[in-house]
Tab-separated table of C-alpha atoms in Angstrom:
chain	number	residue	atom	x	y	z
Z	78	MET	CA	67.796	-109.590	-38.231
Z	79	ARG	CA	68.325	-112.871	-37.255
Z	80	HIS	CA	71.953	-113.423	-38.175
Z	81	ASN	CA	74.241	-116.200	-36.540
Z	82	LYS	CA	70.967	-117.367	-34.777
Z	83	ALA	CA	71.093	-121.254	-34.597
Z	84	ILE	CA	68.111	-121.765	-31.933
Z	85	ASN	CA	64.699	-122.517	-33.877
Z	86	HIS	CA	62.633	-120.596	-31.764
Z	87	LEU	CA	59.402	-122.638	-32.807
Z	88	GLY	CA	56.939	-119.766	-32.522
Z	89	ARG	CA	57.132	-119.662	-28.871
Z	90	LYS	CA	58.501	-117.855	-25.819
Z	91	SER	CA	61.780	-119.277	-24.543
Z	92	GLY	CA	59.958	-120.881	-21.209
Z	93	HIS	CA	57.017	-122.477	-23.837
Z	94	ARG	CA	59.761	-123.619	-25.311
Z	95	LYS	CA	61.951	-125.381	-23.214
Z	96	ALA	CA	58.468	-126.473	-20.995
Z	97	MET	CA	57.892	-128.143	-24.437
Z	98	MET	CA	61.427	-129.830	-25.209
Z	99	ALA	CA	61.714	-131.289	-22.097
Z	100	ASN	CA	57.814	-132.735	-22.556
Z	101	MET	CA	59.581	-134.079	-26.021
Z	102	ALA	CA	62.502	-135.435	-24.821
Z	103	THR	CA	60.689	-137.038	-21.730
Z	104	SER	CA	58.212	-138.974	-24.053
Z	105	LEU	CA	61.406	-139.723	-26.386
Z	106	ILE	CA	63.074	-141.724	-23.450
Z	107	MET	CA	60.024	-143.334	-22.478
Z	108	HIS	CA	58.492	-144.387	-25.701
Z	109	LYS	CA	61.623	-144.848	-28.348
Z	110	ARG	CA	59.785	-143.040	-30.728
Z	111	ILE	CA	57.419	-139.969	-31.192
Z	112	GLN	CA	56.165	-138.213	-34.462
Z	113	THR	CA	55.777	-134.547	-34.465
Z	114	THR	CA	56.276	-131.843	-36.935
Z	115	VAL	CA	59.930	-131.931	-38.802
Z	116	ALA	CA	60.988	-128.491	-37.372
Z	117	LYS	CA	60.373	-129.976	-33.286
Z	118	ALA	CA	61.896	-133.420	-34.763
Z	119	LYS	CA	64.871	-130.862	-34.735
Z	120	ALA	CA	65.030	-128.715	-32.497
Z	121	LEU	CA	64.621	-132.185	-30.226
Z	122	LYS	CA	67.566	-133.511	-31.583
Z	123	THR	CA	69.770	-130.303	-30.624
Z	124	TYR	CA	68.049	-131.252	-27.306
Z	125	VAL	CA	68.312	-135.166	-26.574
Z	126	GLU	CA	71.635	-135.829	-27.694
Z	127	PRO	CA	73.755	-133.647	-25.275
Z	128	LEU	CA	71.263	-135.545	-22.826
Z	129	ILE	CA	71.976	-138.946	-24.020
Z	130	THR	CA	76.213	-138.512	-24.404
Z	131	LYS	CA	76.102	-137.244	-20.704
Z	132	SER	CA	74.462	-139.968	-19.456
Z	133	LYS	CA	76.920	-142.484	-20.279
Z	134	GLU	CA	78.728	-141.025	-17.148
Z	135	ASP	CA	76.664	-142.278	-14.517
Z	136	THR	CA	77.790	-139.834	-11.490
Z	137	THR	CA	75.239	-137.878	-9.745
Z	138	HIS	CA	76.069	-135.030	-11.259
Z	139	SER	CA	75.291	-136.124	-14.482
Z	140	ARG	CA	72.046	-137.384	-13.384
Z	141	ARG	CA	71.151	-133.981	-11.509
Z	142	THR	CA	72.382	-132.282	-15.151
Z	143	VAL	CA	70.026	-134.955	-16.919
Z	144	PHE	CA	67.266	-133.817	-14.355
Z	145	SER	CA	67.674	-130.565	-14.920
Z	146	TYR	CA	66.652	-130.532	-18.296
Z	147	LEU	CA	64.009	-133.272	-17.735
Z	148	LYS	CA	62.274	-132.816	-14.761
Z	149	ASN	CA	61.298	-136.331	-14.674
Z	150	LYS	CA	62.332	-139.154	-12.059
Z	151	GLU	CA	60.837	-141.722	-14.532
Z	152	ALA	CA	62.767	-140.650	-17.202
Z	153	VAL	CA	65.999	-140.393	-15.975
Z	154	LYS	CA	65.735	-143.735	-14.562
Z	155	GLU	CA	64.914	-145.406	-17.819
Z	156	LEU	CA	67.904	-143.012	-19.732
Z	157	PHE	CA	70.219	-143.919	-16.993
Z	158	GLY	CA	69.359	-147.226	-16.557
Z	159	VAL	CA	68.587	-149.215	-19.958
Z	160	ILE	CA	69.184	-146.222	-22.453
Z	161	ALA	CA	72.964	-145.668	-21.737
Z	162	PRO	CA	73.916	-148.849	-21.198
Z	163	LYS	CA	72.644	-149.222	-24.777
Z	164	ILE	CA	74.482	-146.886	-26.351
Z	165	ALA	CA	77.671	-146.925	-24.382
Z	166	ASP	CA	79.825	-147.862	-27.521
Z	167	ARG	CA	78.302	-144.849	-29.874
Z	168	PRO	CA	80.071	-141.959	-30.591
Z	169	GLY	CA	77.092	-140.064	-31.337
Z	170	GLY	CA	74.364	-139.713	-33.140
Z	171	TYR	CA	71.398	-141.472	-30.956
Z	172	THR	CA	68.492	-140.385	-33.063
Z	173	ARG	CA	67.195	-140.631	-36.379
Z	174	VAL	CA	64.759	-138.608	-38.154
Z	175	LEU	CA	62.119	-139.895	-40.436
Z	176	HIS	CA	60.008	-137.593	-42.787
Z	177	THR	CA	56.845	-139.309	-42.856
Z	178	GLY	CA	54.369	-136.663	-44.800
Z	179	PHE	CA	52.067	-133.995	-44.181
Z	180	ARG	CA	49.478	-133.639	-41.138
Z	181	LEU	CA	45.697	-133.560	-43.159
Z	182	GLY	CA	44.421	-130.470	-41.077
Z	183	ASP	CA	47.081	-128.126	-41.744
Z	184	GLY	CA	49.616	-129.700	-44.082
Z	185	ALA	CA	52.721	-129.535	-41.795
Z	186	ASP	CA	55.606	-131.320	-42.933
Z	187	MET	CA	55.992	-134.629	-39.902
Z	188	ALA	CA	58.505	-136.651	-38.737
Z	189	LEU	CA	59.187	-139.890	-36.999
Z	190	ILE	CA	62.438	-138.826	-34.471
Z	191	GLU	CA	63.516	-142.555	-33.196
Z	192	LEU	CA	65.986	-143.592	-30.270
Z	193	VAL	CA	68.082	-145.281	-33.239
Z	194	ASP	CA	69.535	-148.862	-31.269
Z	195	PHE	CA	66.015	-149.170	-30.143
Z	196	ASN	CA	63.928	-149.502	-33.312
Z	197	GLU	CA	63.896	-153.689	-33.927
Z	198	ALA	CA	62.911	-153.377	-37.152
Z	199	ALA	CA	65.669	-151.310	-38.818
Z	200	LEU	CA	68.469	-153.374	-36.168
Z	201	ALA	CA	67.467	-156.745	-37.861
Z	202	THR	CA	67.497	-155.879	-41.156
Z	203	ALA	CA	70.737	-154.438	-40.428
Z	204	LYS	CA	71.662	-157.874	-39.297
Z	205	LYS	CA	70.509	-159.500	-42.634
Z	206	GLU	CA	71.807	-157.577	-44.889
Z	207	ALA	CA	75.680	-157.988	-43.115
Z	208	LYS	CA	75.506	-161.899	-43.940
Z	209	LYS	CA	74.278	-161.649	-47.597
Z	210	SER	CA	77.109	-163.384	-49.474
Z	211	THR	CA	78.759	-161.660	-53.121
Z	212	ARG	CA	77.731	-162.798	-56.402
Z	213	ARG	CA	80.729	-164.732	-57.021
Z	214	SER	CA	80.715	-168.014	-55.876
Z	215	ARG	CA	82.949	-168.477	-53.517
Z	216	THR	CA	80.890	-170.628	-51.229
Z	217	LYS	CA	82.274	-173.728	-53.326
Z	218	LYS	CA	85.431	-173.000	-52.476
Z	219	ALA	CA	85.117	-172.575	-49.562
Z	220	GLU	CA	83.378	-175.918	-48.347
Z	221	ALA	CA	85.687	-177.318	-50.568
Z	222	ALA	CA	88.824	-176.503	-48.665
Z	223	PRO	CA	87.495	-177.764	-45.604
Z	224	ALA	CA	86.288	-180.843	-46.853
Z	225	ALA	CA	89.931	-181.743	-47.854
Z	226	GLU	CA	91.027	-180.660	-44.815
Z	227	ALA	CA	89.187	-182.977	-42.647
Z	228	GLU	CA	89.905	-186.110	-45.548
Z	229	THR	CA	93.611	-185.734	-44.563
Z	230	PRO	CA	93.830	-186.468	-41.074
Z	231	ALA	CA	91.597	-189.389	-41.652
Z	232	GLU	CA	93.996	-190.796	-43.697
């Protein structure tokens, strides 16, 4: 029985699983999005989010701690140099898992895992939605008020 065992072993021995998670985390950091199975994406999310949180504090100790997980100098450099400044004000939730359907070969449930602040398409739509106006006709009142103020000093 596996009561209270939170980690998904993904059908692998611990050494293989740790190496796979390190490689997937490196790929995610370098490419900002990767496609994998849903189970691996969920496991990767729990693996990489503490590393991103650790990267907010740029010290030698935190760099060495992250390097012990990633085992790739370029990925550590990218994480601390590019990703950390961009997510500095975000309190958590650095990754997003999007289900994409099923794999043709074996029918595995596939997903796209990406870093939230690096998806330009989603950021562009979020900005457009923020500018959306209401259905009420407030604009006529808002435009009339500055026009009236502009006329009063001229008189």
